[in-house]
PDB file of N, CA and C in Angstrom:
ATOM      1  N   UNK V 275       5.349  29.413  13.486  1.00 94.00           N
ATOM      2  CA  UNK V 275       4.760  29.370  12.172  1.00 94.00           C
ATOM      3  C   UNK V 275       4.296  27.942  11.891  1.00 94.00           C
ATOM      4  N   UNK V 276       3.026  27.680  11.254  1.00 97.00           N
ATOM      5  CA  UNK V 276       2.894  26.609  11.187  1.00 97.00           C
ATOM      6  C   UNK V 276       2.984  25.798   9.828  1.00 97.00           C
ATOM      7  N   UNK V 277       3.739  24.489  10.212  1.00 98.00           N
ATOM      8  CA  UNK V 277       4.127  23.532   9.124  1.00 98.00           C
ATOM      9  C   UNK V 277       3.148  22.030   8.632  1.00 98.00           C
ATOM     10  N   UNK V 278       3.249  22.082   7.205  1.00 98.00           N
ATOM     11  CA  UNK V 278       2.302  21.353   6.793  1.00 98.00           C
ATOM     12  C   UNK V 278       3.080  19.729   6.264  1.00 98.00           C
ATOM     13  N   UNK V 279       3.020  18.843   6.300  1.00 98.00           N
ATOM     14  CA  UNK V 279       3.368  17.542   5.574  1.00 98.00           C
ATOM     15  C   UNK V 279       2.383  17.083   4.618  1.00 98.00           C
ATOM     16  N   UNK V 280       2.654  17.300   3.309  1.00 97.00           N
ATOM     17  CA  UNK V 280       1.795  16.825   2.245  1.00 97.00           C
ATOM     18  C   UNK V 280       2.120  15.375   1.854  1.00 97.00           C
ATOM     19  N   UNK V 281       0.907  14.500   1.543  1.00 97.00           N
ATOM     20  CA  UNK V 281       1.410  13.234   1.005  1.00 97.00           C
ATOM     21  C   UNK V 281       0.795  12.825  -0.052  1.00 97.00           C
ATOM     22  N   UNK V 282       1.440  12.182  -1.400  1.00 96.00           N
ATOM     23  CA  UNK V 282       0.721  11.834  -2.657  1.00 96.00           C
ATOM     24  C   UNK V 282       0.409  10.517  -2.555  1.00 96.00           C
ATOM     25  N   UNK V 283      -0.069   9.826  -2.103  1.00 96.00           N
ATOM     26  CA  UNK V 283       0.044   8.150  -1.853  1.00 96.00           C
ATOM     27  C   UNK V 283      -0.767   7.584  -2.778  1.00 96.00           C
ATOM     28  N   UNK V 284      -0.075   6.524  -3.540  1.00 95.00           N
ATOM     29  CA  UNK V 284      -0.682   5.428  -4.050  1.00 95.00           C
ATOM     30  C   UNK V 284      -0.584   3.952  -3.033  1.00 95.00           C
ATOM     31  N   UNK V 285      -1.528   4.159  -2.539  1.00 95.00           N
ATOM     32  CA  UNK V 285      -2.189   2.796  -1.885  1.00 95.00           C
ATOM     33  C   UNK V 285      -1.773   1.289  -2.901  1.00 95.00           C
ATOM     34  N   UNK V 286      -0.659   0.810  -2.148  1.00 97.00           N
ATOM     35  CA  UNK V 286      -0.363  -0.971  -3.309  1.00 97.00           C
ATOM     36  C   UNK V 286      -1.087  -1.688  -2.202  1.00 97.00           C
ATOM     37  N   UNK V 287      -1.790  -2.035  -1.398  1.00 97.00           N
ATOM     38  CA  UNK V 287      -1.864  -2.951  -0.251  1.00 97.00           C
ATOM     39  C   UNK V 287      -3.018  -2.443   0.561  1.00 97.00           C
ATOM     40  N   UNK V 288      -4.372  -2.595   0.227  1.00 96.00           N
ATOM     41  CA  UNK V 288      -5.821  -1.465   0.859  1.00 96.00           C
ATOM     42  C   UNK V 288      -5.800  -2.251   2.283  1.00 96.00           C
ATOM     43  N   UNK V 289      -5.334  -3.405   2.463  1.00 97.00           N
ATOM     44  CA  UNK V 289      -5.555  -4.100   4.083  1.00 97.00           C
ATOM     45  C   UNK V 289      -5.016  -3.541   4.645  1.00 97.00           C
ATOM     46  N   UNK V 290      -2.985  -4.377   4.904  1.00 97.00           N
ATOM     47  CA  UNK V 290      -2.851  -3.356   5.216  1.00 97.00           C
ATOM     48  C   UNK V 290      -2.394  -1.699   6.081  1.00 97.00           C
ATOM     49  N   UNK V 291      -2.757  -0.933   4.479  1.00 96.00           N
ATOM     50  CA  UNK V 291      -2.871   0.570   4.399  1.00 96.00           C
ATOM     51  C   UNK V 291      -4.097   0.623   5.663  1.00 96.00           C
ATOM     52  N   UNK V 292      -4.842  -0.128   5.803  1.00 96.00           N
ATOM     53  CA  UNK V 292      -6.194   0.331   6.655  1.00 96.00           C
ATOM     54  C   UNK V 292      -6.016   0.126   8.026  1.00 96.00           C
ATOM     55  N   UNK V 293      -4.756  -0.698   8.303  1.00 96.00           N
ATOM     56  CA  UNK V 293      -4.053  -1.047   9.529  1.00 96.00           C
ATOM     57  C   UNK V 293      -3.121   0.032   9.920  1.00 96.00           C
ATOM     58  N   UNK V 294      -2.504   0.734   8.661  1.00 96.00           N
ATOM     59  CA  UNK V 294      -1.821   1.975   9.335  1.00 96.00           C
ATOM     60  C   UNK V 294      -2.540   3.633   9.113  1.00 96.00           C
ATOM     61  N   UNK V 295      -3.888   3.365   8.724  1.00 95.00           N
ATOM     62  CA  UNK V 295      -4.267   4.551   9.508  1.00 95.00           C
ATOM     63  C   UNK V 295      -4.926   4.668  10.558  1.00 95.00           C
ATOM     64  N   UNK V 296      -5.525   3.370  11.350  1.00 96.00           N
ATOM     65  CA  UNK V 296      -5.638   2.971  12.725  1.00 96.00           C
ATOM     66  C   UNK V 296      -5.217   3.600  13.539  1.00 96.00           C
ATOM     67  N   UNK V 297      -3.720   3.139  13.118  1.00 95.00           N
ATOM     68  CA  UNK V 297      -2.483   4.028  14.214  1.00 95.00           C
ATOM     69  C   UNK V 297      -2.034   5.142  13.805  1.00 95.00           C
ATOM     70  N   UNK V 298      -1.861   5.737  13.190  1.00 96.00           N
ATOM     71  CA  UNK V 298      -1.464   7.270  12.643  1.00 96.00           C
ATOM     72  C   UNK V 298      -2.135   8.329  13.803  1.00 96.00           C
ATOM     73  N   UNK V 299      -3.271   8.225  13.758  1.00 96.00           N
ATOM     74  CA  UNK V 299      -3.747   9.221  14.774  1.00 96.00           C
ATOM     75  C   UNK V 299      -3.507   9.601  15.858  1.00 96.00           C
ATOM     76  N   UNK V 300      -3.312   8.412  16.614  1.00 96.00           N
ATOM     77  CA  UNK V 300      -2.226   8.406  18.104  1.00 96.00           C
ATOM     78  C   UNK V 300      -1.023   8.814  17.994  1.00 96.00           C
ATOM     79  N   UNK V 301      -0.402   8.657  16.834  1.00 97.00           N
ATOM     80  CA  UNK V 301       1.458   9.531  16.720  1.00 97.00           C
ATOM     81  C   UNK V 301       1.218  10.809  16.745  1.00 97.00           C
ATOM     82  N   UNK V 302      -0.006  11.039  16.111  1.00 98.00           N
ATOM     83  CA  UNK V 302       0.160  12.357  15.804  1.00 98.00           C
ATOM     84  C   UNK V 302       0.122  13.789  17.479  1.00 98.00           C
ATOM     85  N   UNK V 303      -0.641  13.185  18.247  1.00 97.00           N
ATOM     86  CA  UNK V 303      -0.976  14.006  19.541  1.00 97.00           C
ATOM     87  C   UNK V 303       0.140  14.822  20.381  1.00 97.00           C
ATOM     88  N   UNK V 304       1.336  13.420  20.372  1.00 97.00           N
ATOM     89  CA  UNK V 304       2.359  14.034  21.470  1.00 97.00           C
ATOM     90  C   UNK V 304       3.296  15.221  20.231  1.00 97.00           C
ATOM     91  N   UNK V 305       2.670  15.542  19.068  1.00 98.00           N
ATOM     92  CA  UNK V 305       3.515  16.507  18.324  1.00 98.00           C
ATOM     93  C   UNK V 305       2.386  17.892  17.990  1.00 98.00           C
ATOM     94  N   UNK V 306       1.174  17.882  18.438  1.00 98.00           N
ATOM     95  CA  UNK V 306      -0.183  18.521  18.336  1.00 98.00           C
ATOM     96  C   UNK V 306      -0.104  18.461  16.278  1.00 98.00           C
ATOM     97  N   UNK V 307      -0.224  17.033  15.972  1.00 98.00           N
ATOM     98  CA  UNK V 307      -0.384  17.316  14.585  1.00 98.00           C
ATOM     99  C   UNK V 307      -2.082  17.041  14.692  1.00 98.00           C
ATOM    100  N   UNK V 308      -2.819  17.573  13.453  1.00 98.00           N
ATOM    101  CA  UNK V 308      -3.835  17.071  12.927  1.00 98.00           C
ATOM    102  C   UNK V 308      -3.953  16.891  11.549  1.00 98.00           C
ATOM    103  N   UNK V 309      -4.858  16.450  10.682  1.00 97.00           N
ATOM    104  CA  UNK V 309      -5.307  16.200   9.859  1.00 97.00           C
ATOM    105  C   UNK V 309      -5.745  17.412   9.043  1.00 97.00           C
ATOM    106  N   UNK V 310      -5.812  17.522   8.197  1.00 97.00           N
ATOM    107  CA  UNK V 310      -6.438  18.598   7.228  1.00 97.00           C
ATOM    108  C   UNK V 310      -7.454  18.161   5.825  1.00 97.00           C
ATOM    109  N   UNK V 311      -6.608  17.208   5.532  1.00 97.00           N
ATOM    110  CA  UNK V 311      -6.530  16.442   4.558  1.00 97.00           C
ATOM    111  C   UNK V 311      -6.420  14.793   4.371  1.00 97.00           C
ATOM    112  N   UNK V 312      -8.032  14.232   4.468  1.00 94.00           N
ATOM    113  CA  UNK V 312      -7.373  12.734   4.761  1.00 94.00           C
ATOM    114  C   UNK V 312      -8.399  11.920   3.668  1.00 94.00           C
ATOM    115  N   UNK V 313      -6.987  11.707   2.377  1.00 87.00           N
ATOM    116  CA  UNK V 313      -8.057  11.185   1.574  1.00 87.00           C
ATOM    117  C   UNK V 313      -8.766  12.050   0.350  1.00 87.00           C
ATOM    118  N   UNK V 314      -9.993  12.193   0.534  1.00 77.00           N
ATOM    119  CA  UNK V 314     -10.715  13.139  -0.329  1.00 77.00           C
ATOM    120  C   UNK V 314     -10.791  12.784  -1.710  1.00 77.00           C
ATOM    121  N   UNK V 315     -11.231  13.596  -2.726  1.00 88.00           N
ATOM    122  CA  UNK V 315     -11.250  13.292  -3.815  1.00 88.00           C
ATOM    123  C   UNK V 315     -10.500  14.603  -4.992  1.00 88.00           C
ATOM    124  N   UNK V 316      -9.139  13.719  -5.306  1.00 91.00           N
ATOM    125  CA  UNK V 316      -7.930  15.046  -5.961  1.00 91.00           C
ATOM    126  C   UNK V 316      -9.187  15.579  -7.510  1.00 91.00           C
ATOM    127  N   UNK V 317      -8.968  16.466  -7.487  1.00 91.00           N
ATOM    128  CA  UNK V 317      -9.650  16.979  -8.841  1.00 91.00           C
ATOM    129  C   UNK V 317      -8.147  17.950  -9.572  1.00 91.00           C
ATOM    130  N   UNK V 318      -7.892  16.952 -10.878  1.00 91.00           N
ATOM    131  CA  UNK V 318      -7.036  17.795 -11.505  1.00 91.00           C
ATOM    132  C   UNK V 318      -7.440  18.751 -12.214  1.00 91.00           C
ATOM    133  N   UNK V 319      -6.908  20.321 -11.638  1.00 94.00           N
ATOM    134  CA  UNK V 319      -7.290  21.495 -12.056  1.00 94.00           C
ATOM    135  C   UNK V 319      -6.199  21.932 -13.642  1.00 94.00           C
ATOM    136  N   UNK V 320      -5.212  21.992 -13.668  1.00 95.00           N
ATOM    137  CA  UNK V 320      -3.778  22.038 -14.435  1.00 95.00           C
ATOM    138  C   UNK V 320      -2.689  20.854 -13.895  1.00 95.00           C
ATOM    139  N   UNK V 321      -2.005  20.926 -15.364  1.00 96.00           N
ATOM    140  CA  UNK V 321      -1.129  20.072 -15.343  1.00 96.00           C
ATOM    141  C   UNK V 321      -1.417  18.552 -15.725  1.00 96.00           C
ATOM    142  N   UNK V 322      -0.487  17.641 -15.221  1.00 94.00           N
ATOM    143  CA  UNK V 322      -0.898  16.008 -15.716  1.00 94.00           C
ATOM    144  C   UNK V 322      -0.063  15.499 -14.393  1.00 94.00           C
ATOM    145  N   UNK V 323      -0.636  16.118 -12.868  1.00 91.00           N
ATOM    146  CA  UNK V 323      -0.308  15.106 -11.764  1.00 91.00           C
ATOM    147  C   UNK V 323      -2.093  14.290 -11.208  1.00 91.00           C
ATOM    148  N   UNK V 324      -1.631  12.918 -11.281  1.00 90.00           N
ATOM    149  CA  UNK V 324      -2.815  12.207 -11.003  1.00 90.00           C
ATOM    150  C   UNK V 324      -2.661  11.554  -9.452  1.00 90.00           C
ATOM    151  N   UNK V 325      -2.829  12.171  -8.833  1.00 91.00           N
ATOM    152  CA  UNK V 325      -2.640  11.753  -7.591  1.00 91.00           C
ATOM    153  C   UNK V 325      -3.827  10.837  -7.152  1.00 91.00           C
ATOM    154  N   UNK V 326      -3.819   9.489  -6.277  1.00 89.00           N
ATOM    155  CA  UNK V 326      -5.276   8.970  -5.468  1.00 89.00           C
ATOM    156  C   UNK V 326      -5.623   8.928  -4.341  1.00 89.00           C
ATOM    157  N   UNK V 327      -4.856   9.344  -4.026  1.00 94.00           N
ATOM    158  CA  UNK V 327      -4.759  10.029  -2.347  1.00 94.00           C
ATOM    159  C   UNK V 327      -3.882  10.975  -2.038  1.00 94.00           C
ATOM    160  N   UNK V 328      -4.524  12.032  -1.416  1.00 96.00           N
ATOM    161  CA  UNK V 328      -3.969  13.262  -0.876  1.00 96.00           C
ATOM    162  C   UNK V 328      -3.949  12.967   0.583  1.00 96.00           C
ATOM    163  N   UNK V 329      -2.727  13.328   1.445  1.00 97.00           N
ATOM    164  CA  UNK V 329      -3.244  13.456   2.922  1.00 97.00           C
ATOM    165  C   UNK V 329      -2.406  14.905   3.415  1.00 97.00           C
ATOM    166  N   UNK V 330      -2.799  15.619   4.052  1.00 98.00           N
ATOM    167  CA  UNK V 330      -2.205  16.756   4.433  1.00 98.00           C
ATOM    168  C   UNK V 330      -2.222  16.770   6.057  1.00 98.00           C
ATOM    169  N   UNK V 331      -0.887  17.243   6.819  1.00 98.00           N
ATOM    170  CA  UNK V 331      -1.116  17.494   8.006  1.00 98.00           C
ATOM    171  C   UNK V 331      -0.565  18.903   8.405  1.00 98.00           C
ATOM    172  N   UNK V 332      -1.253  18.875   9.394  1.00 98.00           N
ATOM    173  CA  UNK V 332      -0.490  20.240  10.047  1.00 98.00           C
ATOM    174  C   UNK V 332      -0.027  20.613  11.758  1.00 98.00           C
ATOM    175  N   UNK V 333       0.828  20.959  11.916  1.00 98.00           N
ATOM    176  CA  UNK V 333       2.144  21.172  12.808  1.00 98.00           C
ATOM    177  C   UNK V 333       2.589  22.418  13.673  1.00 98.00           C
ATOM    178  N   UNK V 334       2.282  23.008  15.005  1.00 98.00           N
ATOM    179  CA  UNK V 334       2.337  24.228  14.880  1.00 98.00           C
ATOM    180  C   UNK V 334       3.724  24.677  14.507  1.00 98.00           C
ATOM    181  N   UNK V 335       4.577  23.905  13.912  1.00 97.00           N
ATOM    182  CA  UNK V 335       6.165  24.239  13.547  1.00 97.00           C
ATOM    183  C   UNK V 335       6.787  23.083  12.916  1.00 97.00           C
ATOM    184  N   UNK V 336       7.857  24.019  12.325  1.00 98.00           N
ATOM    185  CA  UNK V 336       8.159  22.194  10.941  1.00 98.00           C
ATOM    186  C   UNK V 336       8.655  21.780  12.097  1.00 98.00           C
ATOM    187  N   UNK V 337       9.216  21.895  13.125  1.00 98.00           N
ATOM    188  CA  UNK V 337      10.367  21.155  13.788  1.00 98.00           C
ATOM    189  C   UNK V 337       9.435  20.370  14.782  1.00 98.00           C
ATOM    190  N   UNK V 338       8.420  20.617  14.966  1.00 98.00           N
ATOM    191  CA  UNK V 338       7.163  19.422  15.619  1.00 98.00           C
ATOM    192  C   UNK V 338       7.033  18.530  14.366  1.00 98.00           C
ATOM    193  N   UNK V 339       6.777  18.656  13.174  1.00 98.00           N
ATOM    194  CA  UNK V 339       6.387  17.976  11.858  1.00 98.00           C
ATOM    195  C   UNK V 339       8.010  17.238  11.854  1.00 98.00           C
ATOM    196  N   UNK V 340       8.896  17.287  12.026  1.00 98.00           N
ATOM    197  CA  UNK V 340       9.931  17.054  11.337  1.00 98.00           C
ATOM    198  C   UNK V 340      10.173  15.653  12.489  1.00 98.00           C
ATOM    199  N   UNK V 341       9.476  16.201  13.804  1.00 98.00           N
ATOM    200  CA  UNK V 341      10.001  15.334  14.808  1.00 98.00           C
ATOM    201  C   UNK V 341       8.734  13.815  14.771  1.00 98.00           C
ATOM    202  N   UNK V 342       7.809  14.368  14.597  1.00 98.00           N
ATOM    203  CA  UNK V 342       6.514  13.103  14.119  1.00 98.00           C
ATOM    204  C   UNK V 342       7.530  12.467  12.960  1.00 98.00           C
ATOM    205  N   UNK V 343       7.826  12.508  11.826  1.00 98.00           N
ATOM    206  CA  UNK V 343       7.776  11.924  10.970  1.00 98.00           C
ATOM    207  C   UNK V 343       8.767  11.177  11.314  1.00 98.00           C
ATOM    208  N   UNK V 344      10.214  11.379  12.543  1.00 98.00           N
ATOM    209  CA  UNK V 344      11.042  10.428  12.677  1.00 98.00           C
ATOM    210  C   UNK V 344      11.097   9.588  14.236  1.00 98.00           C
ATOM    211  N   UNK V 345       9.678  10.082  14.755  1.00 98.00           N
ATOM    212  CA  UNK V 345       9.606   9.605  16.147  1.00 98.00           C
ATOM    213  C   UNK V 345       9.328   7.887  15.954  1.00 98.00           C
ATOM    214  N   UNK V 346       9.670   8.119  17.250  1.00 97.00           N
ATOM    215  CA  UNK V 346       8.779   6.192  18.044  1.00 97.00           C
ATOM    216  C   UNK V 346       7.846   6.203  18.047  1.00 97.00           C
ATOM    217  N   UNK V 347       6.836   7.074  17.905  1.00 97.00           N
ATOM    218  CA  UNK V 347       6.077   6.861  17.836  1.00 97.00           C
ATOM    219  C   UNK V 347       4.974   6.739  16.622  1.00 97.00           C
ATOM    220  N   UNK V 348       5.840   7.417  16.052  1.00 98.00           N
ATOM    221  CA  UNK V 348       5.303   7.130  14.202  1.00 98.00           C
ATOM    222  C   UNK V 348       5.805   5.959  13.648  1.00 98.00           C
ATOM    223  N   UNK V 349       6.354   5.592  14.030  1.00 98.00           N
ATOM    224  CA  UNK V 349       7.450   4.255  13.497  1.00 98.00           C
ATOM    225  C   UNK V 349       6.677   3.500  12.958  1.00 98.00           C
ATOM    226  N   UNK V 350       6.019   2.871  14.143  1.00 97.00           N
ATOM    227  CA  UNK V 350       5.292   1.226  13.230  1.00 97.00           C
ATOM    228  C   UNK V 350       4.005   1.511  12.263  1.00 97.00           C
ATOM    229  N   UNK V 351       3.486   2.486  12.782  1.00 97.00           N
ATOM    230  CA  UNK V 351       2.529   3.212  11.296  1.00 97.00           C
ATOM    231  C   UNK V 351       3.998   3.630   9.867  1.00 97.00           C
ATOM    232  N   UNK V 352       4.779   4.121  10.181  1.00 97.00           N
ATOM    233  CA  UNK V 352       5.637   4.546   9.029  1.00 97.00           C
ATOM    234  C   UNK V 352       6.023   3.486   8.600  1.00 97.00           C
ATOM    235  N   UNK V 353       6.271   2.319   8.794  1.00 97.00           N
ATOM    236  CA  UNK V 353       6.798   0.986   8.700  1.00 97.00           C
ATOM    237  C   UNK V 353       5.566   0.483   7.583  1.00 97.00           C
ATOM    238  N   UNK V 354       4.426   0.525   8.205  1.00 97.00           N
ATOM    239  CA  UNK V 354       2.917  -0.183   7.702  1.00 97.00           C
ATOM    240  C   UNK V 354       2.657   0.520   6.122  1.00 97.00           C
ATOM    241  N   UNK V 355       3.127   1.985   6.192  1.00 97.00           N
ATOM    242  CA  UNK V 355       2.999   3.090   5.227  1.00 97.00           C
ATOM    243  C   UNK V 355       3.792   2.633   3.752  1.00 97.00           C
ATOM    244  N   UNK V 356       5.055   2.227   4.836  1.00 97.00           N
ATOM    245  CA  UNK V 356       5.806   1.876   3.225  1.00 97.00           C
ATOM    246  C   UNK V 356       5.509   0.691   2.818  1.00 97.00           C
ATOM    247  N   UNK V 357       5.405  -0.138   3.535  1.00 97.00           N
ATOM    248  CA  UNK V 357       4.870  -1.570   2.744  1.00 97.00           C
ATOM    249  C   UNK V 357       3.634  -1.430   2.133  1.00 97.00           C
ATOM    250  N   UNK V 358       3.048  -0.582   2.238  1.00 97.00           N
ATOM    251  CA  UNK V 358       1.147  -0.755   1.673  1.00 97.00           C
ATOM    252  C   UNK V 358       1.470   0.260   0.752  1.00 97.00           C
ATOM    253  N   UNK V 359       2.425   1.026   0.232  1.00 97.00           N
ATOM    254  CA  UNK V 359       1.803   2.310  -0.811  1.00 97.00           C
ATOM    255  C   UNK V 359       3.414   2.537  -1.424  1.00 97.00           C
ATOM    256  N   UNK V 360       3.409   3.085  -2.514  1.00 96.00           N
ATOM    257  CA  UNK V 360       4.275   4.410  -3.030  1.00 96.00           C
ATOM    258  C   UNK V 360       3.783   5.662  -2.501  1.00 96.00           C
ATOM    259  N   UNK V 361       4.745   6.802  -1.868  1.00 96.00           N
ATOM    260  CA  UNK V 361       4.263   7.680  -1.098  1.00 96.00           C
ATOM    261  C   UNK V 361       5.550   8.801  -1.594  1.00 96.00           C
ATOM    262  N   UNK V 362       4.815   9.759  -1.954  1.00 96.00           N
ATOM    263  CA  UNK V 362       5.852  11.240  -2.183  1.00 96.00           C
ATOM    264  C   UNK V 362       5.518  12.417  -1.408  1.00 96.00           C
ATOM    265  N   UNK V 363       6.514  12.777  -0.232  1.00 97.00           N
ATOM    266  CA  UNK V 363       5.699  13.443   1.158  1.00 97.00           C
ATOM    267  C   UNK V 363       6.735  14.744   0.964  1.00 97.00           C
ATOM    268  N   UNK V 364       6.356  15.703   1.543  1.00 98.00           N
ATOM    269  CA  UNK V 364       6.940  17.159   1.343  1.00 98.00           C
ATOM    270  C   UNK V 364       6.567  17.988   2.741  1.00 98.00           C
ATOM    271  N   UNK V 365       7.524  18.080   3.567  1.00 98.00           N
ATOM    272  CA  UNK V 365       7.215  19.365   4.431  1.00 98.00           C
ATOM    273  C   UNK V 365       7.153  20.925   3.804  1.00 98.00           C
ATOM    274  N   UNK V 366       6.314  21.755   4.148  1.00 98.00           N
ATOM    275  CA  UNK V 366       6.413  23.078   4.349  1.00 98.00           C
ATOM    276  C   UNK V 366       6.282  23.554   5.039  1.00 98.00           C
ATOM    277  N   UNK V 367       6.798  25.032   5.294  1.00 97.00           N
ATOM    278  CA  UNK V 367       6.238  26.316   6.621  1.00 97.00           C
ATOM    279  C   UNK V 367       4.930  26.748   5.704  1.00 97.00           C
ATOM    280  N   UNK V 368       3.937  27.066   6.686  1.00 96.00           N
ATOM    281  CA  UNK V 368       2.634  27.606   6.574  1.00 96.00           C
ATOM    282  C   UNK V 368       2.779  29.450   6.386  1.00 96.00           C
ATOM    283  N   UNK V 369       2.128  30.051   6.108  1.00 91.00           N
ATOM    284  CA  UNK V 369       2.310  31.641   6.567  1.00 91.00           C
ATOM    285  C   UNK V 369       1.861  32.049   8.065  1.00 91.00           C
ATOM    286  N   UNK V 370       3.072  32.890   8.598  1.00 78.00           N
ATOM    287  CA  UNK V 370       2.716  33.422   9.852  1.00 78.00           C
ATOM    288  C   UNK V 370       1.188  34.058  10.102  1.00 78.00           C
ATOM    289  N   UNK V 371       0.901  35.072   8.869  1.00 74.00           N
ATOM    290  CA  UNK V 371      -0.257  35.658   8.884  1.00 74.00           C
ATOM    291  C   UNK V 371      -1.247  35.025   8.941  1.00 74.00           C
ATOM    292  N   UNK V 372      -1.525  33.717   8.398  1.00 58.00           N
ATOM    293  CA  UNK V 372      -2.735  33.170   7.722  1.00 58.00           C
ATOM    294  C   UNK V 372      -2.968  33.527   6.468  1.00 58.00           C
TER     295      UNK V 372
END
């Protein structure tokens, strides 16, 4: 089933934040993550969440997602992540069906 990692990021540090999405992309391979969501522009539909960056990934299983987010190989991008932003990240399972 496939698992998604959502992220709300406020960018404190645009240099840099621009240094760790450089490297993000390369962590992501040895876990087959990709991108879904990188960035974009949030449009608040309901509610009062103001998010300024959305990033979404996806995982063919949380336990690939679960293993990126604490690998060696995510590290020094995850390192770069917290110093450049406030970040509120959330795994989910996807639906089997689609």
């Amino acid at each position: 089933m496939p698992a998604y990692i959502i992220l709300d990021i406020d960018v404190t540090d645009a240099a840099t934040y621009e240094e760790y999405k450089k490297l993000t992309p390369g962590s992501l391979q040895p876990f087959d993550g990709k991108f879904i969501v990188r960035g974009g522009n949030p449009q608040n539909l309901e509610g009062d969440w103001s998010p300024t960056r959305i990033v979404v990934l996806e995982f063919p299983t949380m336990e690939q997602a679960k293993a990126w987010h604490s690998s060696d190989e995510y590290a020094p991008a995850k390192a770069l992540r917290q110093s450049a932003s406030s970040t509120q990240m959330i795994a989910v399972e996807g639906c089997a069906d689609g």
